[in-house]
């Protein structure tokens, strides 16, 4: 019996780069480029070719500044402006993913493709690991083209032409409701109204089809009854997230991942508590909506000289929002409140919130040695879970400056007021 090994694919020929595939499905570690440099166009073209080939590419030992990170991103396209995730100070287009045991972004976030909850999701993302845990906090990417191709032919045919609702409330709704109440939930939904995308989309550059539903945001398939939709979605997601479709990246400080959001999903693994994990991410917009016929999609018009494109411009029916850039005065309107998903007028009486003693103990055990009083913990609980990490960091930094643990209540009030746009 002879075997034909088909998994050893032909690798692209590069002049500058070398690629070492990470799994049979997707992902490669790339060497031969220093991303901090002002890279020549032919190197950028090779990086982009590697991205199209491997869908997610990884670079090691890439120490760089935020400015260099931004310069690299701009060579691939237009960065997206401030969204729901805190930004790096002075860089509204760089997402700050700062995760300790109190901040769950990237931790309790299920499999997703970036910004699928907007009409114009991100085309690609560039994520830099600055301070990474050893032995945990890996990220998994899933090849959604493989997931589609490994379905049966009748199933693939059935799925083509179906559409699905994508909404942030699927993943974050319960936490926002619990942390900020109904008003905060409403603000989040105003800022991020549900959108509809095809269940199967075609990659506008490679022409390949992929499955375009995800665990984080896909709430239902619109053409089906609810029970049919629930059952089909459960099957599709279970089918997608299997090791044969995935690769897993073990981060080190100064590793960089660049991925194509049009055909992959990813998920950070929350197994690193109490270690600290700090990453900076730049999302780059796509000017075409996900579609089975991308060539027929009208292109999004935007100012190519702008620093970034505003998030509300990535919706067909723009939400009426202004936004808030950390470090600047909040804009008028409901933007800053909605930015945080925390627009609720909170009760002033701190006793109105019952503080879970376990929560307080956890705070006080934290590695920064900061003392959180019950009043501070109560205020912290009013901040949606996804923003608590940033609030804690602000408290710690300021209290350390002031040398006083008592400062934390005032600081938390200020953080929350800022989030509310006050
Ligand atoms: C993300 O979910 O965008 C980042 C992935 C990670 O934190 O590992």
CSV table of C-alpha atoms and ligand atoms in Angstrom, one decimal:
chain,number,residue,atom,x,y,z
A,1,UNK,CA,0.0,0.0,0.0
A,2,UNK,CA,1.4,3.3,-0.8
A,3,UNK,CA,0.4,6.6,0.7
A,4,UNK,CA,0.3,9.9,-0.9
A,5,UNK,CA,1.3,12.6,1.5
A,6,UNK,CA,-0.6,15.7,0.5
A,7,UNK,CA,-0.1,17.7,3.7
A,8,UNK,CA,3.4,18.9,2.7
A,9,UNK,CA,2.2,21.8,0.7
A,10,UNK,CA,4.3,23.8,-1.7
A,11,UNK,CA,5.6,26.8,0.1
A,12,UNK,CA,5.8,30.2,-1.6
A,13,UNK,CA,9.2,31.4,-2.8
A,14,UNK,CA,10.3,34.5,-0.9
A,15,UNK,CA,13.3,36.7,-1.6
A,16,UNK,CA,13.4,38.3,1.8
A,17,UNK,CA,11.5,36.1,4.2
A,18,UNK,CA,11.5,32.5,5.4
A,19,UNK,CA,8.4,30.8,6.6
A,20,UNK,CA,8.0,27.8,8.9
A,21,UNK,CA,4.5,26.5,8.9
A,22,UNK,CA,3.0,26.0,12.4
A,23,UNK,CA,0.2,23.5,11.7
A,24,UNK,CA,-1.3,21.7,8.7
A,25,UNK,CA,-4.1,24.2,8.6
A,26,UNK,CA,-2.8,27.7,9.0
A,27,UNK,CA,-0.1,29.8,10.6
A,28,UNK,CA,3.6,30.2,10.0
A,29,UNK,CA,6.5,31.7,11.8
A,30,UNK,CA,8.3,34.2,9.6
A,31,UNK,CA,11.9,35.4,9.8
A,32,UNK,CA,13.9,37.8,7.7
A,33,UNK,CA,12.1,41.1,8.5
A,34,UNK,CA,12.7,43.5,11.3
A,35,UNK,CA,9.2,45.0,11.6
A,36,UNK,CA,10.5,48.1,13.5
A,37,UNK,CA,12.2,49.2,10.3
A,38,UNK,CA,10.7,51.4,7.7
A,39,UNK,CA,10.2,48.4,5.4
A,40,UNK,CA,10.5,48.7,1.7
A,41,UNK,CA,7.4,48.0,-0.4
A,42,UNK,CA,8.8,44.7,-1.8
A,43,UNK,CA,9.2,43.4,1.8
A,44,UNK,CA,5.7,44.5,2.7
A,45,UNK,CA,4.4,42.8,-0.4
A,46,UNK,CA,6.1,39.6,0.7
A,47,UNK,CA,4.6,39.9,4.2
A,48,UNK,CA,1.2,40.3,2.7
A,49,UNK,CA,1.7,37.4,0.4
A,50,UNK,CA,2.7,35.3,3.4
A,51,UNK,CA,-0.4,36.5,5.2
A,52,UNK,CA,-2.7,35.4,2.3
A,53,UNK,CA,-0.9,32.0,2.2
A,54,UNK,CA,-0.8,31.2,5.9
A,55,UNK,CA,-3.7,33.4,7.1
A,56,UNK,CA,-1.8,34.2,10.4
A,57,UNK,CA,1.9,34.9,10.6
A,58,UNK,CA,4.1,35.2,13.6
A,59,UNK,CA,7.4,37.1,14.1
A,60,UNK,CA,9.7,36.7,17.1
A,61,UNK,CA,12.0,39.3,18.8
A,62,UNK,CA,10.4,42.4,17.3
A,63,UNK,CA,11.1,45.1,19.8
A,64,UNK,CA,9.4,48.2,18.6
A,65,UNK,CA,7.7,51.5,19.7
A,66,UNK,CA,4.1,52.3,19.2
A,67,UNK,CA,5.1,54.7,16.5
A,68,UNK,CA,6.9,51.9,14.6
A,69,UNK,CA,3.9,49.6,15.2
A,70,UNK,CA,1.7,52.3,13.6
A,71,UNK,CA,4.0,52.9,10.7
A,72,UNK,CA,3.9,49.2,9.9
A,73,UNK,CA,0.1,49.1,10.1
A,74,UNK,CA,-0.2,52.1,7.8
A,75,UNK,CA,1.7,50.3,5.2
A,76,UNK,CA,-1.1,47.7,5.0
A,77,UNK,CA,-4.0,50.1,5.2
A,78,UNK,CA,-6.1,52.4,7.3
A,79,UNK,CA,-6.3,51.8,11.1
A,80,UNK,CA,-9.6,51.9,12.9
A,81,UNK,CA,-10.3,54.6,15.5
A,82,UNK,CA,-11.2,54.1,19.2
A,83,UNK,CA,-13.7,51.3,19.8
A,84,UNK,CA,-14.9,49.5,22.9
A,85,UNK,CA,-11.4,48.6,24.1
A,86,UNK,CA,-9.2,51.1,25.9
A,87,UNK,CA,-6.5,52.8,23.8
A,88,UNK,CA,-2.8,53.4,24.2
A,89,UNK,CA,-2.3,56.9,25.4
A,90,UNK,CA,-1.5,59.2,22.5
A,91,UNK,CA,-2.5,56.5,20.0
A,92,UNK,CA,-6.3,56.3,19.6
A,93,UNK,CA,-5.9,53.7,16.9
A,94,UNK,CA,-3.9,51.3,19.1
A,95,UNK,CA,-5.9,49.0,21.3
A,96,UNK,CA,-4.6,48.5,24.8
A,97,UNK,CA,-5.0,44.8,25.8
A,98,UNK,CA,-3.9,44.9,29.4
A,99,UNK,CA,-4.9,41.8,31.2
A,100,UNK,CA,-4.5,40.8,34.8
A,101,UNK,CA,-6.7,38.7,36.7
A,102,UNK,CA,-9.3,41.4,36.9
A,103,UNK,CA,-9.4,42.3,33.3
A,104,UNK,CA,-11.0,39.8,31.0
A,105,UNK,CA,-10.6,41.2,27.5
A,106,UNK,CA,-9.0,38.5,25.5
A,107,UNK,CA,-9.6,36.2,28.4
A,108,UNK,CA,-13.3,35.5,28.4
A,109,UNK,CA,-13.7,36.5,24.8
A,110,UNK,CA,-14.8,33.5,22.8
A,111,UNK,CA,-13.7,32.7,19.3
A,112,UNK,CA,-14.3,35.6,17.0
A,113,UNK,CA,-13.0,37.5,14.0
A,114,UNK,CA,-12.2,41.2,14.8
A,115,UNK,CA,-15.1,43.6,14.5
A,116,UNK,CA,-17.5,41.1,12.9
A,117,UNK,CA,-20.2,43.0,14.8
A,118,UNK,CA,-19.8,46.0,12.4
A,119,UNK,CA,-20.9,46.2,8.8
A,120,UNK,CA,-17.2,46.7,7.8
A,121,UNK,CA,-15.2,44.4,10.0
A,122,UNK,CA,-11.4,44.6,10.2
A,123,UNK,CA,-9.5,43.2,7.3
A,124,UNK,CA,-6.4,42.4,9.3
A,125,UNK,CA,-4.9,42.9,12.8
A,126,UNK,CA,-1.4,43.4,14.0
A,127,UNK,CA,-1.0,42.3,17.6
A,128,UNK,CA,2.2,42.9,19.6
A,129,UNK,CA,3.0,41.1,22.8
A,130,UNK,CA,4.8,43.4,25.1
A,131,UNK,CA,4.8,41.6,28.4
A,132,UNK,CA,3.6,38.1,28.1
A,133,UNK,CA,3.2,35.3,30.6
A,134,UNK,CA,5.4,32.3,30.4
A,135,UNK,CA,3.6,29.0,30.1
A,136,UNK,CA,0.1,30.5,29.4
A,137,UNK,CA,-1.9,33.1,27.6
A,138,UNK,CA,-1.5,31.4,24.2
A,139,UNK,CA,-3.8,32.3,21.3
A,140,UNK,CA,-5.5,29.9,19.0
A,141,UNK,CA,-6.4,30.7,15.4
A,142,UNK,CA,-9.0,28.7,13.5
A,143,UNK,CA,-9.0,28.4,9.7
A,144,UNK,CA,-12.6,29.1,8.7
A,145,UNK,CA,-11.9,28.1,5.0
A,146,UNK,CA,-10.9,24.6,6.2
A,147,UNK,CA,-13.9,24.6,8.4
A,148,UNK,CA,-16.1,25.3,5.4
A,149,UNK,CA,-14.3,23.0,3.0
A,150,UNK,CA,-14.6,20.0,5.5
A,151,UNK,CA,-18.4,20.2,5.6
A,152,UNK,CA,-20.4,17.9,3.3
A,153,UNK,CA,-21.3,19.2,-0.1
A,154,UNK,CA,-25.1,19.3,0.6
A,155,UNK,CA,-24.4,21.2,3.8
A,156,UNK,CA,-22.1,23.8,2.0
A,157,UNK,CA,-24.8,24.3,-0.6
A,158,UNK,CA,-27.5,24.7,2.1
A,159,UNK,CA,-25.5,27.4,3.9
A,160,UNK,CA,-24.7,29.5,0.9
A,161,UNK,CA,-27.1,32.4,0.7
A,162,UNK,CA,-28.1,32.3,4.4
A,163,UNK,CA,-27.4,35.3,6.6
A,164,UNK,CA,-26.8,35.7,10.3
A,165,UNK,CA,-27.1,38.3,13.0
A,166,UNK,CA,-23.9,39.4,14.7
A,167,UNK,CA,-24.2,41.1,18.0
A,168,UNK,CA,-21.8,42.0,20.8
A,169,UNK,CA,-24.5,41.3,23.3
A,170,UNK,CA,-24.1,37.6,22.8
A,171,UNK,CA,-20.7,37.6,24.6
A,172,UNK,CA,-20.8,40.8,26.7
A,173,UNK,CA,-24.5,41.4,27.3
A,174,UNK,CA,-24.8,39.5,30.6
A,175,UNK,CA,-21.6,41.0,32.0
A,176,UNK,CA,-22.6,44.6,31.0
A,177,UNK,CA,-26.1,44.0,32.5
A,178,UNK,CA,-24.7,42.7,35.7
A,179,UNK,CA,-22.0,45.4,36.0
A,180,UNK,CA,-23.7,48.4,34.6
A,181,UNK,CA,-27.4,47.7,34.5
A,182,UNK,CA,-30.0,48.1,31.8
A,183,UNK,CA,-28.9,51.6,30.8
A,184,UNK,CA,-25.3,50.5,30.3
A,185,UNK,CA,-26.6,47.6,28.2
A,186,UNK,CA,-28.7,50.0,26.1
A,187,UNK,CA,-25.8,52.3,25.5
A,188,UNK,CA,-23.6,49.4,24.4
A,189,UNK,CA,-26.4,48.3,22.0
A,190,UNK,CA,-26.8,51.8,20.6
A,191,UNK,CA,-23.1,52.0,20.0
A,192,UNK,CA,-23.0,48.6,18.5
A,193,UNK,CA,-26.3,47.8,16.8
A,194,UNK,CA,-26.6,44.2,15.6
A,195,UNK,CA,-25.5,43.7,11.9
A,196,UNK,CA,-26.2,41.0,9.4
A,197,UNK,CA,-23.5,39.1,7.4
A,198,UNK,CA,-23.6,36.1,5.1
A,199,UNK,CA,-23.0,32.7,6.7
A,200,UNK,CA,-20.6,31.9,3.9
A,201,UNK,CA,-18.4,34.6,2.5
A,202,UNK,CA,-15.8,34.6,-0.2
A,203,UNK,CA,-12.3,36.1,0.3
A,204,UNK,CA,-12.0,39.1,-2.0
A,205,UNK,CA,-8.4,38.4,-2.8
A,206,UNK,CA,-8.0,34.6,-2.9
A,207,UNK,CA,-11.5,33.9,-4.0
A,208,UNK,CA,-11.9,31.1,-1.4
A,209,UNK,CA,-15.1,30.6,0.6
A,210,UNK,CA,-15.2,30.4,4.3
A,211,UNK,CA,-17.7,29.9,7.1
A,212,UNK,CA,-18.5,33.2,8.7
A,213,UNK,CA,-20.2,32.5,12.0
A,214,UNK,CA,-18.5,32.7,15.3
A,215,UNK,CA,-19.0,31.8,19.0
A,216,UNK,CA,-18.7,35.4,20.2
A,217,UNK,CA,-21.3,37.3,18.2
A,218,UNK,CA,-23.4,35.1,16.0
A,219,UNK,CA,-26.8,35.1,17.6
A,220,UNK,CA,-29.0,33.5,14.9
A,221,UNK,CA,-29.4,32.5,11.3
A,222,UNK,CA,-32.1,34.7,10.1
A,223,UNK,CA,-33.8,32.5,7.5
A,224,UNK,CA,-34.4,29.7,10.0
A,225,UNK,CA,-36.7,29.1,13.0
A,226,UNK,CA,-35.0,29.8,16.3
A,227,UNK,CA,-34.7,26.1,17.2
A,228,UNK,CA,-33.3,25.3,13.8
A,229,UNK,CA,-30.9,28.2,14.0
A,230,UNK,CA,-29.7,27.2,17.5
A,231,UNK,CA,-29.1,23.6,16.4
A,232,UNK,CA,-27.3,24.5,13.2
A,233,UNK,CA,-25.1,27.1,14.8
A,234,UNK,CA,-24.1,24.7,17.6
A,235,UNK,CA,-23.2,22.1,15.0
A,236,UNK,CA,-21.2,24.6,12.8
A,237,UNK,CA,-19.3,26.0,15.7
A,238,UNK,CA,-18.4,22.6,17.1
A,239,UNK,CA,-17.4,21.5,13.7
A,240,UNK,CA,-15.2,24.6,13.2
A,241,UNK,CA,-13.2,24.7,16.4
A,242,UNK,CA,-11.4,21.4,16.1
A,243,UNK,CA,-7.6,20.9,16.3
A,244,UNK,CA,-7.4,20.0,12.6
A,245,UNK,CA,-8.5,23.5,11.7
A,246,UNK,CA,-6.3,25.3,14.2
A,247,UNK,CA,-2.9,26.5,15.2
A,248,UNK,CA,-1.8,27.7,18.6
A,249,UNK,CA,0.8,30.4,19.2
A,250,UNK,CA,3.0,30.5,22.3
A,251,UNK,CA,3.8,34.2,22.9
A,252,UNK,CA,7.0,35.6,24.2
A,253,UNK,CA,7.8,39.3,24.9
A,254,UNK,CA,8.1,41.1,21.6
A,255,UNK,CA,6.3,38.5,19.5
A,256,UNK,CA,4.0,39.9,16.8
A,257,UNK,CA,1.1,38.2,15.1
A,258,UNK,CA,-0.5,39.5,11.9
A,259,UNK,CA,-3.7,37.8,10.8
A,260,UNK,CA,-6.4,37.9,8.1
A,261,UNK,CA,-9.8,38.5,9.7
A,262,UNK,CA,-11.6,37.6,6.5
A,263,UNK,CA,-10.9,33.8,6.8
A,264,UNK,CA,-9.8,33.2,10.4
A,265,UNK,CA,-11.1,33.4,13.9
A,266,UNK,CA,-9.0,33.5,17.1
A,267,UNK,CA,-9.3,33.2,20.8
A,268,UNK,CA,-7.0,34.2,23.7
A,269,UNK,CA,-6.7,31.5,26.4
A,270,UNK,CA,-7.4,32.7,29.9
A,271,UNK,CA,-5.1,30.4,31.8
A,272,UNK,CA,-2.5,32.8,33.0
A,273,UNK,CA,-3.9,34.3,36.2
A,274,UNK,CA,-2.4,35.8,38.2
A,275,UNK,CA,0.3,36.6,35.7
A,276,UNK,CA,0.2,39.9,33.7
A,277,UNK,CA,-0.3,40.1,30.0
A,278,UNK,CA,0.1,43.3,28.0
A,279,UNK,CA,-0.5,43.6,24.3
A,280,UNK,CA,-1.0,46.4,21.7
A,281,UNK,CA,-3.2,45.8,18.7
A,282,UNK,CA,-3.9,47.8,15.6
A,283,UNK,CA,-7.0,46.8,13.6
A,284,UNK,CA,-6.9,47.7,9.9
A,285,UNK,CA,-10.2,48.3,8.2
A,286,UNK,CA,-11.7,46.5,5.2
A,287,UNK,CA,-13.4,48.7,2.7
A,288,UNK,CA,-15.6,45.8,1.4
A,289,UNK,CA,-18.4,44.2,3.4
A,290,UNK,CA,-18.2,40.4,3.8
A,291,UNK,CA,-20.0,38.9,0.9
A,292,UNK,CA,-20.3,35.8,-1.3
A,293,UNK,CA,-19.7,38.2,-4.2
A,294,UNK,CA,-17.2,40.7,-2.9
A,295,UNK,CA,-16.5,42.2,-6.3
A,296,UNK,CA,-20.1,43.4,-6.4
A,297,UNK,CA,-19.8,45.2,-3.1
A,298,UNK,CA,-19.5,49.0,-3.3
A,299,UNK,CA,-16.3,50.2,-1.7
A,300,UNK,CA,-16.4,52.2,1.6
A,301,UNK,CA,-15.4,55.7,1.0
A,302,UNK,CA,-13.1,57.3,3.5
A,303,UNK,CA,-10.4,60.0,3.8
A,304,UNK,CA,-7.2,58.2,3.1
A,305,UNK,CA,-5.1,60.9,4.7
A,306,UNK,CA,-6.9,60.7,8.0
A,307,UNK,CA,-5.1,59.2,11.1
A,308,UNK,CA,-7.8,56.6,11.5
A,309,UNK,CA,-11.4,55.8,10.4
A,310,UNK,CA,-14.1,56.5,12.9
A,311,UNK,CA,-15.9,53.4,14.2
A,312,UNK,CA,-19.3,54.8,13.5
A,313,UNK,CA,-18.3,55.1,9.8
A,314,UNK,CA,-17.9,51.4,9.7
A,315,UNK,CA,-21.7,51.0,9.9
A,316,UNK,CA,-24.1,51.4,7.0
A,317,UNK,CA,-26.6,53.0,9.2
A,318,UNK,CA,-24.3,55.0,11.4
A,319,UNK,CA,-25.0,55.0,15.0
A,320,UNK,CA,-25.4,58.6,16.3
A,321,UNK,CA,-22.3,58.7,18.3
A,322,UNK,CA,-19.3,60.8,19.1
A,323,UNK,CA,-16.4,59.1,20.7
A,324,UNK,CA,-13.8,59.7,23.3
A,325,UNK,CA,-10.1,59.5,23.0
A,326,UNK,CA,-8.3,58.7,26.2
A,327,UNK,CA,-6.4,61.7,27.4
A,328,UNK,CA,-8.6,64.2,25.6
A,329,UNK,CA,-11.7,66.1,26.7
A,330,UNK,CA,-14.8,64.0,26.1
A,331,UNK,CA,-16.8,65.0,23.1
A,332,UNK,CA,-20.3,66.3,23.5
A,333,UNK,CA,-23.1,63.8,23.2
A,334,UNK,CA,-23.5,60.2,24.4
A,335,UNK,CA,-20.3,59.0,22.8
A,336,UNK,CA,-18.1,58.7,25.8
A,337,UNK,CA,-20.8,57.0,27.8
A,338,UNK,CA,-21.4,54.6,25.0
A,339,UNK,CA,-17.7,54.1,24.4
A,340,UNK,CA,-17.5,52.4,27.8
A,341,UNK,CA,-20.9,50.8,27.6
A,342,UNK,CA,-21.4,52.4,31.0
A,343,UNK,CA,-23.7,55.3,30.5
A,344,UNK,CA,-25.8,54.5,33.5
A,345,UNK,CA,-26.5,57.2,36.1
A,346,UNK,CA,-25.2,55.2,39.0
A,347,UNK,CA,-26.6,55.5,42.5
A,348,UNK,CA,-24.4,57.7,44.6
A,349,UNK,CA,-24.9,55.7,47.7
A,350,UNK,CA,-22.1,53.2,47.8
A,351,UNK,CA,-24.1,51.0,50.2
A,352,UNK,CA,-26.6,50.5,47.4
A,353,UNK,CA,-24.1,48.0,46.0
A,354,UNK,CA,-23.5,44.9,47.9
A,355,UNK,CA,-19.8,44.0,47.9
A,356,UNK,CA,-19.0,40.4,47.6
A,357,UNK,CA,-16.3,39.8,50.2
A,358,UNK,CA,-14.6,37.3,47.9
A,359,UNK,CA,-14.3,40.0,45.3
A,360,UNK,CA,-12.7,42.4,47.8
A,361,UNK,CA,-10.3,39.7,49.0
A,362,UNK,CA,-9.3,39.0,45.5
A,363,UNK,CA,-8.6,42.7,44.8
A,364,UNK,CA,-6.5,43.0,48.0
A,365,UNK,CA,-4.5,39.9,47.2
A,366,UNK,CA,-3.5,41.3,43.9
A,367,UNK,CA,0.2,41.4,43.0
A,368,UNK,CA,0.4,45.2,43.2
A,369,UNK,CA,-0.2,45.2,46.9
A,370,UNK,CA,-2.8,47.9,46.6
A,371,UNK,CA,-5.4,48.1,49.3
A,372,UNK,CA,-8.9,48.4,48.0
A,373,UNK,CA,-11.4,49.7,50.6
A,374,UNK,CA,-15.0,48.3,50.5
A,375,UNK,CA,-16.1,51.7,49.1
A,376,UNK,CA,-13.6,51.4,46.2
A,377,UNK,CA,-14.6,47.9,45.5
A,378,UNK,CA,-18.3,48.9,45.4
A,379,UNK,CA,-17.5,51.6,42.9
A,380,UNK,CA,-15.3,49.2,40.9
A,381,UNK,CA,-18.2,46.8,40.7
A,382,UNK,CA,-20.3,49.4,38.9
A,383,UNK,CA,-17.7,49.6,36.1
A,384,UNK,CA,-18.5,46.9,33.5
A,385,UNK,CA,-16.2,43.9,33.9
A,386,UNK,CA,-14.4,44.5,30.7
A,387,UNK,CA,-13.2,47.9,31.9
A,388,UNK,CA,-12.3,47.0,35.4
A,389,UNK,CA,-8.7,46.2,34.6
A,390,UNK,CA,-8.1,49.6,33.1
A,391,UNK,CA,-9.8,51.2,36.2
A,392,UNK,CA,-7.7,49.2,38.6
A,393,UNK,CA,-4.5,50.2,36.7
A,394,UNK,CA,-5.5,53.9,36.9
A,395,UNK,CA,-6.1,53.6,40.6
A,396,UNK,CA,-2.9,51.8,41.3
A,397,UNK,CA,-0.8,54.3,39.2
A,398,UNK,CA,-2.4,57.3,40.8
A,399,UNK,CA,-2.4,56.0,44.3
A,400,UNK,CA,1.2,55.1,44.0
A,401,UNK,CA,1.9,58.6,42.9
A,402,UNK,CA,0.0,60.0,45.8
A,403,UNK,CA,1.3,57.4,48.1
A,404,UNK,CA,-2.2,56.8,49.5
A,405,UNK,CA,-4.5,53.9,49.3
A,406,UNK,CA,-7.4,56.3,50.3
A,407,UNK,CA,-7.0,58.0,46.9
A,408,UNK,CA,-8.6,55.0,45.2
A,409,UNK,CA,-12.3,56.0,45.8
A,410,UNK,CA,-11.8,59.4,44.3
A,411,UNK,CA,-9.9,57.9,41.4
A,412,UNK,CA,-12.5,55.3,40.7
A,413,UNK,CA,-15.2,58.0,40.7
A,414,UNK,CA,-13.1,60.0,38.2
A,415,UNK,CA,-12.6,56.9,36.0
A,416,UNK,CA,-16.3,56.2,36.0
A,417,UNK,CA,-17.2,59.8,35.4
A,418,UNK,CA,-14.9,59.9,32.5
A,419,UNK,CA,-16.4,56.7,31.1
A,420,UNK,CA,-19.8,58.3,31.4
A,421,UNK,CA,-18.5,61.4,29.6
A,422,UNK,CA,-18.9,63.5,32.7
B,1,LIG,C1,-8.0,39.2,20.6
B,1,LIG,O1,-8.9,38.5,21.0
B,1,LIG,O2,-8.2,40.1,19.8
B,1,LIG,C2,-6.6,39.1,21.1
B,1,LIG,C3,-6.2,37.6,21.3
B,1,LIG,C4,-5.5,37.4,22.6
B,1,LIG,O3,-5.6,38.2,23.5
B,1,LIG,O4,-4.8,36.4,22.7
